[in-house]
Coordinates of C-alpha atoms and ligand atoms in Angstrom, one line a residue:
M36 CA 9.9 -5.8 30.3
G37 CA 13.3 -7.3 30.3
H38 CA 15.9 -7.0 27.5
A39 CA 16.4 -9.9 25.1
T40 CA 19.7 -11.6 25.7
T41 CA 22.2 -11.1 23.0
S42 CA 23.0 -14.8 22.8
D43 CA 19.4 -15.8 22.1
N44 CA 17.7 -14.4 19.0
S45 CA 14.6 -16.6 19.2
G46 CA 11.5 -14.7 18.4
D47 CA 13.3 -12.3 16.0
A48 CA 11.1 -11.5 13.0
H49 CA 14.2 -11.1 10.8
D50 CA 15.0 -14.9 11.3
D51 CA 11.8 -15.7 9.3
I52 CA 12.9 -13.7 6.2
D53 CA 14.3 -15.5 3.3
R54 CA 15.3 -12.6 1.0
V55 CA 15.1 -8.9 1.1
L56 CA 13.5 -7.7 -2.1
V57 CA 13.4 -4.0 -1.5
S58 CA 15.7 -2.4 1.1
S59 CA 14.5 0.3 3.5
A60 CA 16.9 2.8 1.7
R61 CA 15.4 2.0 -1.7
I62 CA 11.8 2.4 -0.3
A63 CA 12.7 5.7 1.3
S64 CA 14.1 7.2 -1.8
R65 CA 11.3 5.9 -4.0
V66 CA 8.6 7.2 -1.6
V67 CA 10.1 10.7 -1.8
E68 CA 10.1 10.5 -5.7
L69 CA 6.5 9.4 -5.7
A70 CA 5.5 12.2 -3.4
Q71 CA 7.3 14.8 -5.5
Q72 CA 5.6 13.5 -8.6
V73 CA 2.2 13.6 -6.9
G74 CA 2.9 17.0 -5.4
N75 CA 3.6 18.4 -8.9
D76 CA 0.6 16.6 -10.5
Y77 CA -1.8 17.9 -7.8
A78 CA -0.6 21.5 -7.6
H79 CA -4.0 22.6 -9.0
A80 CA -5.9 20.6 -6.3
D81 CA -4.5 22.4 -3.3
G82 CA -7.0 22.1 -0.4
R83 CA -9.1 19.7 -2.4
L84 CA -6.9 16.6 -2.3
T85 CA -8.1 13.7 -0.2
V86 CA -5.5 10.9 0.3
V87 CA -7.2 7.6 1.2
P88 CA -4.8 5.0 2.6
V89 CA -6.1 1.4 2.6
M90 CA -5.6 0.0 6.0
T91 CA -3.7 -1.8 7.4
G92 CA -1.2 -2.6 4.7
S93 CA -0.5 1.0 3.7
L94 CA 0.0 2.4 7.2
L95 CA 3.8 2.8 7.0
F96 CA 3.7 3.8 3.3
A97 CA 1.1 6.5 3.9
A98 CA 2.9 7.9 7.0
D99 CA 6.1 8.3 5.0
F100 CA 4.4 9.4 1.8
V101 CA 2.3 12.3 3.3
R102 CA 5.4 13.5 5.3
A103 CA 7.2 13.8 2.0
L104 CA 4.4 16.0 0.7
P105 CA 4.4 18.8 3.3
Q106 CA 3.7 21.6 0.7
R107 CA 0.2 20.4 -0.1
R108 CA -3.0 21.0 1.9
L109 CA -4.6 17.6 2.0
R110 CA -7.1 15.6 3.9
L111 CA -6.2 12.1 5.1
Q112 CA -9.1 9.6 5.4
L113 CA -8.6 5.9 6.1
T114 CA -10.6 3.1 4.6
T115 CA -10.5 -0.7 5.0
V116 CA -11.1 -3.3 2.4
S117 CA -11.3 -7.0 3.2
S118 CA -10.4 -9.7 0.7
Y119 CA -12.1 -13.0 0.6
G120 CA -11.8 -16.3 -1.2
G121 CA -8.7 -18.4 -1.8
K122 CA -6.0 -18.6 -4.5
N123 CA -8.5 -19.1 -7.3
T124 CA -8.9 -15.7 -8.9
A125 CA -12.5 -16.5 -10.1
S126 CA -13.7 -17.0 -6.5
R127 CA -11.8 -14.1 -5.0
G128 CA -13.3 -10.8 -4.2
S129 CA -13.0 -7.6 -2.1
A130 CA -15.6 -5.9 0.1
L131 CA -15.7 -2.5 1.7
N132 CA -15.5 -2.8 5.4
G133 CA -15.8 -0.2 8.1
A134 CA -15.4 3.6 7.6
L135 CA -15.6 5.2 4.2
P136 CA -14.2 8.6 3.4
K137 CA -16.8 11.4 3.8
H138 CA -17.6 14.5 1.6
L139 CA -15.7 13.5 -1.5
E140 CA -17.7 15.7 -3.8
G141 CA -15.4 17.9 -5.8
H142 CA -12.3 16.4 -4.2
H143 CA -9.4 14.8 -6.0
V144 CA -9.0 11.4 -4.4
L145 CA -5.7 9.6 -4.2
I146 CA -5.9 6.0 -3.0
L147 CA -2.7 4.6 -1.4
D148 CA -2.2 0.9 -1.1
D149 CA 0.6 -1.4 -0.2
I150 CA 0.5 -3.8 -3.2
L151 CA -1.5 -4.3 -6.4
D152 CA -2.2 -8.0 -6.8
S153 CA -5.6 -9.1 -8.2
G154 CA -6.7 -5.5 -8.6
G155 CA -9.9 -6.1 -6.7
T156 CA -9.2 -3.5 -4.1
L157 CA -8.4 -0.7 -6.5
R158 CA -11.3 -1.5 -8.9
L159 CA -13.7 -1.5 -6.0
L160 CA -12.5 1.7 -4.4
R161 CA -12.2 3.6 -7.7
A162 CA -15.8 2.8 -8.6
E163 CA -17.0 3.7 -5.2
F164 CA -15.3 7.1 -5.1
E165 CA -16.3 8.0 -8.6
A166 CA -19.9 7.2 -7.8
R167 CA -19.7 9.5 -4.8
G168 CA -18.8 12.5 -6.9
A169 CA -15.0 12.8 -6.6
A170 CA -13.6 15.3 -9.1
S171 CA -10.9 12.7 -9.9
V172 CA -9.7 9.3 -8.6
R173 CA -6.1 8.0 -8.9
A174 CA -4.2 5.3 -7.2
C175 CA -0.7 5.0 -5.9
V176 CA 0.8 1.6 -4.8
L177 CA 4.2 0.9 -3.4
L178 CA 4.4 -2.5 -5.0
R179 CA 2.9 -4.1 -8.1
K180 CA 3.2 -7.8 -8.9
K181 CA 4.3 -8.6 -12.4
I182 CA 1.1 -10.6 -13.2
A183 CA -1.7 -10.0 -15.7
S184 CA -4.3 -9.1 -13.2
A185 CA -2.2 -6.4 -11.6
L186 CA -0.6 -5.0 -14.8
S187 CA -4.1 -4.6 -16.4
T188 CA -5.6 -2.7 -13.4
P189 CA -5.4 1.1 -13.8
C190 CA -2.9 2.6 -11.4
E191 CA -1.3 6.0 -12.0
Y192 CA 1.7 5.7 -9.6
V193 CA 3.7 2.6 -8.9
G194 CA 6.7 2.3 -6.6
F195 CA 8.2 -1.0 -7.6
D196 CA 7.2 -3.8 -10.0
I197 CA 8.1 -7.1 -8.3
D198 CA 8.0 -10.8 -9.2
D199 CA 4.9 -12.8 -8.2
E200 CA 6.0 -13.8 -4.8
F201 CA 4.3 -13.4 -1.4
V202 CA 6.0 -10.6 0.4
V203 CA 5.9 -9.1 3.9
G204 CA 7.3 -6.0 5.7
Y205 CA 6.8 -2.2 5.5
G206 CA 3.1 -2.7 6.3
L207 CA 2.5 -6.0 4.5
D208 CA 1.6 -9.0 6.7
F209 CA 1.4 -12.7 6.9
D210 CA -1.2 -13.6 9.5
D211 CA -0.9 -9.9 10.8
L212 CA 2.8 -10.4 11.5
Y213 CA 5.8 -8.7 10.0
R214 CA 4.2 -5.4 9.2
N215 CA 6.9 -3.6 11.3
L216 CA 9.8 -4.7 9.3
P217 CA 11.4 -1.7 7.6
F218 CA 12.1 -3.6 4.3
V219 CA 10.0 -5.8 1.9
G220 CA 11.1 -9.4 1.7
T221 CA 10.0 -13.0 1.3
L222 CA 9.3 -15.4 4.1
K223 CA 11.1 -18.7 4.6
P224 CA 8.7 -21.6 3.8
E225 CA 8.8 -22.8 7.4
A226 CA 7.5 -19.4 8.6
R227 CA 4.4 -19.8 6.4
A228 CA 3.6 -23.3 7.5
Ligands
IMP331 P1 -5.7 -7.0 -4.5 O1 -7.1 -6.5 -4.1 O2 -5.8 -8.5 -4.9 O3 -5.0 -6.2 -5.6 O4 -4.8 -7.1 -3.3 C1 -4.5 -6.1 -2.5 C2 -4.3 -6.6 -1.1 O5 -4.0 -8.0 -1.0 C3 -3.2 -5.9 -0.5 O6 -3.6 -4.7 0.1 C4 -2.6 -6.9 0.5 O7 -3.3 -6.7 1.7 C5 -3.0 -8.2 0.0 N1 -1.8 -8.9 -0.6 C6 -1.6 -9.2 -1.9 N2 -0.4 -9.7 -2.1 C7 0.2 -9.7 -1.0 C8 1.5 -10.2 -0.5 O8 2.4 -10.7 -1.3 N3 1.8 -10.1 0.8 C9 1.0 -9.5 1.7 N4 -0.3 -9.1 1.3 C10 -0.6 -9.2 0.0
MG332 MG1 -4.3 -4.9 2.4

């Protein structure tokens, strides 16, 4: 693979970003705060804490979060949820898809997700894990949109409340792109065309 020439930036994902909403420095310090809070709250659950990152959006968040929680013995089990339907909330939904965490009986489950939007993902997973005998189920999201559906969905730990805009970066995608950006930002309209 050759090196990109310095005079030609075509193909640079940063060129598609309109505004940075949350810088990588702010993300890093907030993730450490969240992990410290969780570490304190789950001191009693040592060895019986199962962290469940929702793939693929929480990949980066989960990696940073669990590394900021080195004092706890925890299990890490991934899950995947797919959303379907369009912009119309009434016709939107979420479905479990792929692997589900195993042996949750008696375990304290902490769901990690990138962003809380319609709330479908968290409601679905919470009900599923409670039905499977978890000792407790809580959720932690990096971002929450300031909209009624998100604000009315139970979620114990929230990194940042943001305006109702479509965002990418730090795990969040548009068409599976931009997950690798270290910050959260909005896309230029032409990049979403
Ligand atoms: P919910 O189930 O509607 O709360 O949505 C959660 C999922 O929708 C997230 O895990 C994301 O995958 C996706 N999502 C919602 N809003 C955005 C956004 O602004 N950018 C990228 N993905 C989003
Ligand atoms: Mg997602």
